[in-house]
Coordinates of C-alpha atoms in Angstrom, one line a residue:
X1 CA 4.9 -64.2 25.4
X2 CA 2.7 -67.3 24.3
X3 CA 4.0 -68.4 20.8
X4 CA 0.8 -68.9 17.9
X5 CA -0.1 -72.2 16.3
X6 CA 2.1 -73.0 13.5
X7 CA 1.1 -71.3 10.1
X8 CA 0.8 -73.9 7.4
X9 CA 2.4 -73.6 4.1
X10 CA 2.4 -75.7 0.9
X11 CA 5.1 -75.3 -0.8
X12 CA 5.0 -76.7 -4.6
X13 CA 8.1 -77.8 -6.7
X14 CA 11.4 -76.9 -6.4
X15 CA 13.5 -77.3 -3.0
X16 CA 15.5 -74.4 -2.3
X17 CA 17.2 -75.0 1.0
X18 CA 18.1 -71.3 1.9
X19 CA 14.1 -70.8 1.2
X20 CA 13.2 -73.7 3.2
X21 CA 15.4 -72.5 6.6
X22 CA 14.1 -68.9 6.3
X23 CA 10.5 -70.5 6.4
X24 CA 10.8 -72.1 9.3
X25 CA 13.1 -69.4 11.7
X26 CA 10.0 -67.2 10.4
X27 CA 7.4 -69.8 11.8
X28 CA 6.0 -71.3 9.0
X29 CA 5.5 -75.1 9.4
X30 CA 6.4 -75.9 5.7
X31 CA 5.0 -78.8 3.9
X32 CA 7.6 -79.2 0.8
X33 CA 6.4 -81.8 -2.3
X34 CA 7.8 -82.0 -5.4
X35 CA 5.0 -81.7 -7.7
X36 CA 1.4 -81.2 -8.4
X37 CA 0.1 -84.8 -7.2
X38 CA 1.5 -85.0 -4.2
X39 CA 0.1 -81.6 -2.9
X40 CA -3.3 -83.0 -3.4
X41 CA -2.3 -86.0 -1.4
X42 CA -0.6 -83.7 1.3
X43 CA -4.1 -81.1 0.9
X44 CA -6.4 -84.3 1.6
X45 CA -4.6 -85.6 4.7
X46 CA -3.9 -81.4 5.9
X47 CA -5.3 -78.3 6.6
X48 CA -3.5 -75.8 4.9
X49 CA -4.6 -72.1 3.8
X50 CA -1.3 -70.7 2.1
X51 CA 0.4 -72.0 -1.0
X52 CA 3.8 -70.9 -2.8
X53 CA 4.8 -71.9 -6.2
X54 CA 8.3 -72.3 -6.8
X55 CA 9.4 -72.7 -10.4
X56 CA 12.8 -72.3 -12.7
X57 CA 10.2 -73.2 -15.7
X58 CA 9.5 -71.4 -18.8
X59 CA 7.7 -74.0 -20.3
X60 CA 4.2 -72.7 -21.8
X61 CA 2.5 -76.3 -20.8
X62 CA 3.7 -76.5 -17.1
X63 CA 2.6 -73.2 -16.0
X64 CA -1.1 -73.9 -17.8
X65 CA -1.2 -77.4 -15.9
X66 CA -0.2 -74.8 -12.5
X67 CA -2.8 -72.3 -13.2
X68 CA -5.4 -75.9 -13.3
X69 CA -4.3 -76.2 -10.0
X70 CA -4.0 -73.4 -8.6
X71 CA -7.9 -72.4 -9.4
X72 CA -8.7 -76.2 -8.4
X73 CA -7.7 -75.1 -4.6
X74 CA -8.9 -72.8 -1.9
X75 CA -5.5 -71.7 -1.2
X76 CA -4.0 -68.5 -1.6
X77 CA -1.0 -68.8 -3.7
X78 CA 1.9 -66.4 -4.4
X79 CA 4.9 -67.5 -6.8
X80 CA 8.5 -67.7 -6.8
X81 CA 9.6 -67.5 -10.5
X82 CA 12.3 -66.3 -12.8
X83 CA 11.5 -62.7 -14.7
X84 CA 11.1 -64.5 -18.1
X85 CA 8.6 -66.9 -17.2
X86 CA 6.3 -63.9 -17.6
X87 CA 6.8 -64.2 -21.3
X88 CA 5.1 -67.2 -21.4
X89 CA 0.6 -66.5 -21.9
X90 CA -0.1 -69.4 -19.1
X91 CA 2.7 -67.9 -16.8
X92 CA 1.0 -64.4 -17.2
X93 CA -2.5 -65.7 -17.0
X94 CA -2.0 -67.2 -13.4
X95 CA 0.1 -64.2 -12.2
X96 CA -3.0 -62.0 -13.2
X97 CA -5.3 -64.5 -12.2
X98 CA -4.9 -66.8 -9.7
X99 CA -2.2 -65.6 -7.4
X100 CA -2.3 -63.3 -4.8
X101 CA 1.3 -61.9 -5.8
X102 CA 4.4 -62.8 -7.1
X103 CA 8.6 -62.7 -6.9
X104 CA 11.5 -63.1 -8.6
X105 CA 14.2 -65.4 -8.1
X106 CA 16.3 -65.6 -6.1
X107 CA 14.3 -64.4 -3.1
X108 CA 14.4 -61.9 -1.0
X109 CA 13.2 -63.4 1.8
X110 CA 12.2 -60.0 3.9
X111 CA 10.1 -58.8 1.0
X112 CA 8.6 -63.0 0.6
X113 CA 8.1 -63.2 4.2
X114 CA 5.6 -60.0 4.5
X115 CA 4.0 -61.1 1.4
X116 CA 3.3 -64.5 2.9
X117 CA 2.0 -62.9 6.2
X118 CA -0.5 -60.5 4.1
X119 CA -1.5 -64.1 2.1
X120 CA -2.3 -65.8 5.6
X121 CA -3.8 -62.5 6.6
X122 CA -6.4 -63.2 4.1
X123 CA -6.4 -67.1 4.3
X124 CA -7.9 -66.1 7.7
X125 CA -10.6 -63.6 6.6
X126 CA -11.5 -65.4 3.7
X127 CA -12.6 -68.4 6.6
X128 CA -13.8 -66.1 8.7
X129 CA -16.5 -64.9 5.8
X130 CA -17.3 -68.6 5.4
X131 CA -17.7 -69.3 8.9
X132 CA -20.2 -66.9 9.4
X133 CA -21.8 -67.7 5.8
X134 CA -22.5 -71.0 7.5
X135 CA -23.4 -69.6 10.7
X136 CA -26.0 -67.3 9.1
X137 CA -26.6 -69.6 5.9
X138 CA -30.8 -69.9 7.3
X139 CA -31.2 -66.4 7.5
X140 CA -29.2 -64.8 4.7
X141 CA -28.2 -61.9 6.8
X142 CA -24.6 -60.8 6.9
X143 CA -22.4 -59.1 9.6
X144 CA -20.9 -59.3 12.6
X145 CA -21.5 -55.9 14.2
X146 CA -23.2 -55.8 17.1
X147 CA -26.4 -54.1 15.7
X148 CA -26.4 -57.4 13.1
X149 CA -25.9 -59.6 16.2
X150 CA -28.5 -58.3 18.2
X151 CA -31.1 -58.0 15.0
X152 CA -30.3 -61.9 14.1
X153 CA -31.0 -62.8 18.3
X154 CA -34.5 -60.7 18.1
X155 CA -35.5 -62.3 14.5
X156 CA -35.0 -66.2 16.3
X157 CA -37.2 -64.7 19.1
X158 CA -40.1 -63.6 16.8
X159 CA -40.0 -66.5 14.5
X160 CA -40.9 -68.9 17.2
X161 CA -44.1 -67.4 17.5
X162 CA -46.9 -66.7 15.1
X163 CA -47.7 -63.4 15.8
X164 CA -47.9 -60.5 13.5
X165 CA -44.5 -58.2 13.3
X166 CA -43.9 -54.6 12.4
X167 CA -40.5 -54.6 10.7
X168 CA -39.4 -50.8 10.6
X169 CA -36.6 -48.9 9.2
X170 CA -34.6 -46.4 6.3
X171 CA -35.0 -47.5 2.8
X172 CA -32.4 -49.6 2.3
X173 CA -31.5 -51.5 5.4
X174 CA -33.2 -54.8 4.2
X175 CA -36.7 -54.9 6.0
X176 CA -38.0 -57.4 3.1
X177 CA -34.8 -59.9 3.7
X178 CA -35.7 -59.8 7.9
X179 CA -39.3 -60.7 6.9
X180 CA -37.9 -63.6 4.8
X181 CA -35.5 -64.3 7.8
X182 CA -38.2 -64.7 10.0
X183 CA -40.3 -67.0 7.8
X184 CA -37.2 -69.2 7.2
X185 CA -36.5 -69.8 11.1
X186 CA -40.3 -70.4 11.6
X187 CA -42.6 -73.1 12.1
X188 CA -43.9 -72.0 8.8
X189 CA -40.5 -72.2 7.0
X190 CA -41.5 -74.7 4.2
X191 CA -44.6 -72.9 3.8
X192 CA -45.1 -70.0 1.0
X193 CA -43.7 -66.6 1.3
X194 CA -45.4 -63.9 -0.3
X195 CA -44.5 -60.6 -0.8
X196 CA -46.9 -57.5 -1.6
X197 CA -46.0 -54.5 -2.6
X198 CA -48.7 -51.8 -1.1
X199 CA -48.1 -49.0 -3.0
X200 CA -49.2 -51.0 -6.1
X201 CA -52.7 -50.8 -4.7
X202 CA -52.5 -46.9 -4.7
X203 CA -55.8 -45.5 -6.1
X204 CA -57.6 -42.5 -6.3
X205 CA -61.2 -45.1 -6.3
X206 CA -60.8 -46.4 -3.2
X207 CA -63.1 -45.1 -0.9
X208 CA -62.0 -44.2 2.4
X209 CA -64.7 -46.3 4.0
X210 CA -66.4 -48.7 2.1
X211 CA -70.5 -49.1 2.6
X212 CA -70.7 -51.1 -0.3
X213 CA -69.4 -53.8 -3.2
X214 CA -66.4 -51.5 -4.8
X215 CA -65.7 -51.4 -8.6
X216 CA -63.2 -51.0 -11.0
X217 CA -60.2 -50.5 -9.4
X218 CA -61.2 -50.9 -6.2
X219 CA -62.5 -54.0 -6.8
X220 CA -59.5 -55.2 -8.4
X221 CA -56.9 -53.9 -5.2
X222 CA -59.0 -55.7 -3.0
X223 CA -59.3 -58.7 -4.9
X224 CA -55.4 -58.6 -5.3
X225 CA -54.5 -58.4 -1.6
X226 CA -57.6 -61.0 -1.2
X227 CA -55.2 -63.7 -3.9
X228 CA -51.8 -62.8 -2.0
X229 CA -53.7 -63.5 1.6
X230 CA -54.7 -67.0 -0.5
X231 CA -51.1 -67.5 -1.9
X232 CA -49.8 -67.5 1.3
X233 CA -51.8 -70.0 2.8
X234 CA -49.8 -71.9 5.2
X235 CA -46.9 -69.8 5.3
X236 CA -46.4 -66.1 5.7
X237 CA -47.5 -62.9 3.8
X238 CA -45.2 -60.0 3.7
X239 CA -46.7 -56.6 3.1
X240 CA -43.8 -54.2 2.0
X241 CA -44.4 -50.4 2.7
X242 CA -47.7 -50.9 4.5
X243 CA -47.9 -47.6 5.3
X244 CA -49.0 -46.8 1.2
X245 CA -52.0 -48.7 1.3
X246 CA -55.6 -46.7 0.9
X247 CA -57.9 -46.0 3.7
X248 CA -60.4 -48.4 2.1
X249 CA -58.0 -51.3 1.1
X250 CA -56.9 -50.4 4.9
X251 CA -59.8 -51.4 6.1
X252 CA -60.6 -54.1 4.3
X253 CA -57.3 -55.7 4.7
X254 CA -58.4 -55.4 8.7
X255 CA -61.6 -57.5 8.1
X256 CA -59.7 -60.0 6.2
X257 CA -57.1 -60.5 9.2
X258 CA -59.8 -60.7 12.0
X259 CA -62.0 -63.1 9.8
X260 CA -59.1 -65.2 8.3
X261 CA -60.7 -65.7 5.4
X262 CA -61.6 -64.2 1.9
X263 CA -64.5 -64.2 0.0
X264 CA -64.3 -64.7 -3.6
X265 CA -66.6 -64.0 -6.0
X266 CA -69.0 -66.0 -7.5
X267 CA -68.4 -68.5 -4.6
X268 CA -71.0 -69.3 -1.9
X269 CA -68.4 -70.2 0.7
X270 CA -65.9 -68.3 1.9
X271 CA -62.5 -69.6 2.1
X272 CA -60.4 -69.9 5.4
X273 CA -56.8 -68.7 5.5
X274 CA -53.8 -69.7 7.9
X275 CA -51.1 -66.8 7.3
X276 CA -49.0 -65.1 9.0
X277 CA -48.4 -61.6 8.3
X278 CA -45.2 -59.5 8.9
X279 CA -45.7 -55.8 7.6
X280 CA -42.8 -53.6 6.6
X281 CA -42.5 -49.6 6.3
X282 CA -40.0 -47.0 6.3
X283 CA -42.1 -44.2 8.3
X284 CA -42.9 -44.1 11.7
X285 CA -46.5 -45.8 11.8
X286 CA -47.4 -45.3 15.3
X287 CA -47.0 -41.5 14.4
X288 CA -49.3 -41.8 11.2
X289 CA -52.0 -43.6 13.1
X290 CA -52.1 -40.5 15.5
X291 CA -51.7 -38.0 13.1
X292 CA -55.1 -40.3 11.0
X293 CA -53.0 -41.1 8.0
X294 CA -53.3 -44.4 8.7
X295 CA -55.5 -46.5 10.7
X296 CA -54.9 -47.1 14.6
X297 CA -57.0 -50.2 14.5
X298 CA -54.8 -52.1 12.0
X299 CA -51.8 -50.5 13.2
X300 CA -52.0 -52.7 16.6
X301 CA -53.8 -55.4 14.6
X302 CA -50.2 -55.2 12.7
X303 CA -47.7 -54.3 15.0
X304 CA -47.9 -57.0 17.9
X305 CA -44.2 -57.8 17.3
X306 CA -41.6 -55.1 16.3
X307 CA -38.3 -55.2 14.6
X308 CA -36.4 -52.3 13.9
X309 CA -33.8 -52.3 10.8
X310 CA -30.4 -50.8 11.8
X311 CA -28.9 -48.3 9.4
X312 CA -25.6 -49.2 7.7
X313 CA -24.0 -46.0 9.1
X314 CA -24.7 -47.8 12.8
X315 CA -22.9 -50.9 11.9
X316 CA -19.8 -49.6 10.2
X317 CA -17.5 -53.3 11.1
X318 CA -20.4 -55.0 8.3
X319 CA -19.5 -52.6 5.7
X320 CA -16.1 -54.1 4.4
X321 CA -18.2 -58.2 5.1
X322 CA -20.8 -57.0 2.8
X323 CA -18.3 -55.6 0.2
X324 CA -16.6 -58.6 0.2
X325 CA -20.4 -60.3 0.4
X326 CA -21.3 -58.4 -2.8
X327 CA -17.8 -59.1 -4.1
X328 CA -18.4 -62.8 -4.0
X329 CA -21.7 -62.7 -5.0
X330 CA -21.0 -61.3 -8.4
X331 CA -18.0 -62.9 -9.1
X332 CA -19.4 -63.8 -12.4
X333 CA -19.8 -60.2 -13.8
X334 CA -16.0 -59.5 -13.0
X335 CA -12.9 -59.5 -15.0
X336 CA -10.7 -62.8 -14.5
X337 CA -8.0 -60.1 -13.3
X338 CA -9.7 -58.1 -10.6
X339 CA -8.0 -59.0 -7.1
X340 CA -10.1 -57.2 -4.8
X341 CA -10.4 -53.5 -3.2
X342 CA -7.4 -50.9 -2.8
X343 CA -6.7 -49.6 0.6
X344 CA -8.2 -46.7 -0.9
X345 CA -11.7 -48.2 -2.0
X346 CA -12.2 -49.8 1.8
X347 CA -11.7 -46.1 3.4
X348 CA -14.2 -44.8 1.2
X349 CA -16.5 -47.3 1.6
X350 CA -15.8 -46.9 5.5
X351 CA -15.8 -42.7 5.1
X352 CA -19.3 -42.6 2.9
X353 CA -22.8 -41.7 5.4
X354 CA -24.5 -44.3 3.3
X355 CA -27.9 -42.9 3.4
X356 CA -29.2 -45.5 1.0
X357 CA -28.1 -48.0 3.2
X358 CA -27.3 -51.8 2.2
X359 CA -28.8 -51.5 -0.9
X360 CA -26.8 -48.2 -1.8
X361 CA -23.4 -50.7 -0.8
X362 CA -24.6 -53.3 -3.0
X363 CA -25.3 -51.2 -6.3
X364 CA -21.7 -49.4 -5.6
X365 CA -20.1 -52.7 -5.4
X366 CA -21.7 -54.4 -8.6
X367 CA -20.9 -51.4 -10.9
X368 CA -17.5 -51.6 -9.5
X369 CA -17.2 -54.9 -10.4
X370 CA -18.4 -54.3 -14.0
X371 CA -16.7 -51.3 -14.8
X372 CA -13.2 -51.7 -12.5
X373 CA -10.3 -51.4 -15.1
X374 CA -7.4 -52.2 -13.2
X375 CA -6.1 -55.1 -10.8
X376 CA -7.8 -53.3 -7.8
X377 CA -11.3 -51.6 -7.1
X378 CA -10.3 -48.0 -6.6
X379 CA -12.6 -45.1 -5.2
X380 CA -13.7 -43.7 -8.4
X381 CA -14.7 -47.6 -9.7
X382 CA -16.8 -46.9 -6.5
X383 CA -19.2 -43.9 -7.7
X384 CA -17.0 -41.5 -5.2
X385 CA -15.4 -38.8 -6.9
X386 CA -12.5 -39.1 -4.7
X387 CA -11.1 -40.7 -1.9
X388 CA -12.1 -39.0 1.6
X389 CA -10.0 -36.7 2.9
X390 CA -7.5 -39.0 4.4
X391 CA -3.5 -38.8 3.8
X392 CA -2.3 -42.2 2.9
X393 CA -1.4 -42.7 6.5
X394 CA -4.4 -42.3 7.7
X395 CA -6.0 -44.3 5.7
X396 CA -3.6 -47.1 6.2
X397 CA -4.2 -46.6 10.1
X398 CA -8.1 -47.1 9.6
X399 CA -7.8 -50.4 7.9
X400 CA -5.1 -51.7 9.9
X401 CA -7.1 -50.5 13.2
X402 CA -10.2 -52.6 11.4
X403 CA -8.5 -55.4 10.3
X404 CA -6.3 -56.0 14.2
X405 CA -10.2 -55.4 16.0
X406 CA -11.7 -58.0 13.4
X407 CA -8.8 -60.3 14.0
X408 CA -9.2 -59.9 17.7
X409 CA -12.9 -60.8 17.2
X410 CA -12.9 -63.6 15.4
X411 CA -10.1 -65.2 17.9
X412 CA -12.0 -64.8 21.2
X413 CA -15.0 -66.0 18.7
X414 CA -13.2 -69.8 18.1
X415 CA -11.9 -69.4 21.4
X416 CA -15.2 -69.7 22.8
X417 CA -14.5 -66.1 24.6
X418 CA -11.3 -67.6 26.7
X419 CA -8.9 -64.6 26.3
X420 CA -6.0 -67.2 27.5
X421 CA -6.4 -69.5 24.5
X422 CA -7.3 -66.5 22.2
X423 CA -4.1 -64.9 23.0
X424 CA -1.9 -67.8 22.2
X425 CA -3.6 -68.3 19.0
X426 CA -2.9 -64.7 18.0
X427 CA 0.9 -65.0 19.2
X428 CA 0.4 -62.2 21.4
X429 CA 0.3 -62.2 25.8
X430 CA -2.8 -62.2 27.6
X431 CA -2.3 -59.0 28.8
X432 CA -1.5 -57.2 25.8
X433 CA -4.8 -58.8 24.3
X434 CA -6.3 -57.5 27.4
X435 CA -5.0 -54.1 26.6
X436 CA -6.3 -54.5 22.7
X437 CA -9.5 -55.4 24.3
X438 CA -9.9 -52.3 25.9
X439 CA -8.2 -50.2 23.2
X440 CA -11.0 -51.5 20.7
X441 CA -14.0 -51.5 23.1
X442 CA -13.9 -55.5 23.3
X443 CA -15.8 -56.3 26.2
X444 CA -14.8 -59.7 27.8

């Protein structure tokens, strides 16, 4: 079997030698300084993802100036300490804090060794999250599914043109942040985006076809959608839920797309518009044209490009990125000591239907962040009232079968798709990554 790259570890203060050999028979390439100031030296000069503390101290002072550090880095830590170090406020703080776990001295070196595996474990996905953050930093979309993969390709297609696009799909699945994906990969890109909401020009006044000048609220629709066409000049106009706009404002949102312009008035001279305009709804609008409930004119006027919105329950390998992506993101309405999700809190998220979609995800994980009273998100900080119906082995099954396909993923991913170089980086033979391959559906 092909042997794995070397894992890196920094290894902070003082040398224990037993510590040192176990290290290395277990394949850790360990990088041993003596203090604080010559890990940053040996972080500049190295790329390393894991970091372990080891300290006899119980001085209050040296473990605030290691909790300065720690936070400083991108590491993840865990600690080798003595039991009454804990007494200490600083030593507590960073235990609670800043590390990813902690142990006793002396070692025990089985119980340190998983430890250190499940800290690389998430070295690895924490650089996988940024990798695709960078890779899909210009659109702002997140996930690796193949539904997301296949959206993102489609959005880079329609962008490059400037033709109108229907964006369809369940409340929820993130039509708006497409649109604004599509105007961002654009020609039009540092151009205005403006969004409308439709039904906020609902009115019983509008007449279905107009014969001549409207009034009062009429009047006023039209001559809102007529200032968001002008807004938008030179860059793209987003009309959300297109499918609530009145007959007449339908129509007269048609005249103002053939003519490109909008009359304003008071003005002699009409004045000439260069937008694009991507239209968003969540019914089916080729079936309300036929049916008359909305116009078949505009629909085709509207729909020369479509994109349709997957549904969270379609992409289920996004939904523990986008907790983690919602994690992140409101990182500053958290606790100092929340750590992350419990085994238990990933199978629900992964067990729920989600029928509100992303948005649903993201208002389950921001309360969870606010409200979480203990060192791990648990199903109930979640909005579930329990945990699906899954025995604790189970459950550890499902996120160990996620996590192994991810990690299988992201390899072939940085290995360019060679399953040779792929296999040595995951330590495993190219057949059995073969056999993986198939087990998870991982076509080659």
């Amino acid at each position: 079997m092909d042997s794995g790259p070397p894992r890196r570890l920094l290894c902070v203060g003082q040398r224990l030698e037993a510590l040192q050999a176990g290290l290395a028979q277990a394949g850790w390439q360990v990088y041993s300084v003596p203090d604080f100031a010559a890990a940053e030296r040996t972080l500049r000069d190295t790329s390393i993802t894991v970091g372990l503390l080891v300290s006899t101290s119980e001085d209050e002072a040296a473990w605030a100036r290691a909790g300065e550090f720690v936070q400083a880095t991108e590491l993840v830590w865990v600690a080798l300490l003595q039991r009454q170090a804990l007494r200490q406020p600083a030593c507590l703080d960073l235990v609670l804090g800043g590390l990813f776990d902690h142990h006793h001295l002396p070692p025990d070196m089985p119980r340190l060794l998983a430890t250190l595996g499940h800290a690389h474990g998430l070295a690895a996905l924490r650089q996988e999250r940024r990798n695709l953050a960078s890779e899909q930093a210009d659109v702002g979309i997140v996930g690796r599914s193949p539904a997301t993969r296949q959206l993102l390709a489609q959005i880079r297609r329609v962008a490059r043109v400037d033709a109108p696009v229907l964006v369809q799909g369940e409340s929820g699945t993130g039509k708006e942040l497409a649109a604004h994906a599509i105007h961002l990969c654009s020609p039009r890109r540092d151009g205005p985006f403006v969004a409308l909401d439709c039904g906020s020009l609902q009115s019983p006044l509008f007449p279905a076809e107009p014969a001549g000048p409207l009034r009062g609220e009429a009047a006023a629709g039209l001559q809102h959608l007529g200032g968001h066409l002008q807004a938008a000049n030179g860059g793209t106009l987003f009309l959300d839920e297109v499918a609530d706009l009145p007959p007449g404002l339908q129509i007269a949102l048609l005249r103002l797309l053939q003519e490109r312009s909008i009359h304003r008035p008071g003005s002699a001279q009409d004045i000439e518009v260069d937008v694009r305009v991507i239209a968003a709804t969540h019914v089916q609008l080729e079936e309300a044209a036929r049916a008359g409930r909305f116009r078949q004119d505009l629909y085709y006027r509207l729909s020369v490009l479509h994109l349709q919105m997957p549904p969270l329950r379609e992409r289920p390998q996004d939904i523990a990125l986008l907790a983690q992506h919602f994690y992140a993101l409101y990182a500053h309405e958290r606790r100092p000591g929340l750590r992350g999700f419990s085994r238990g809190a990933l199978a629900s998220l992964q067990a729920h239907a989600w029928p509100g979609n992303v948005r649903e995800l993201n208002n389950r994980i921001r309360r969870a962040v606010v409200m979480a009273s203990r060192r791990l998100i648990r199903p109930e900080d979640l909005g579930f009232e329990q945990a699906p119906s899954l025995d604790p082995a189970d459950a550890l099954d499902m996120a160990r079968t996620a996590a192994e396909r991810n990690a299988i993923l992201a390899s072939l991913r940085r290995a360019g798709s060679n399953v040779t170089q792929a296999a040595r980086e995951l330590g495993i033979s190219r057949m059995t990554l073969y056999r993986l391959m198939a087990k998870h559906g991982i076509r080659h």
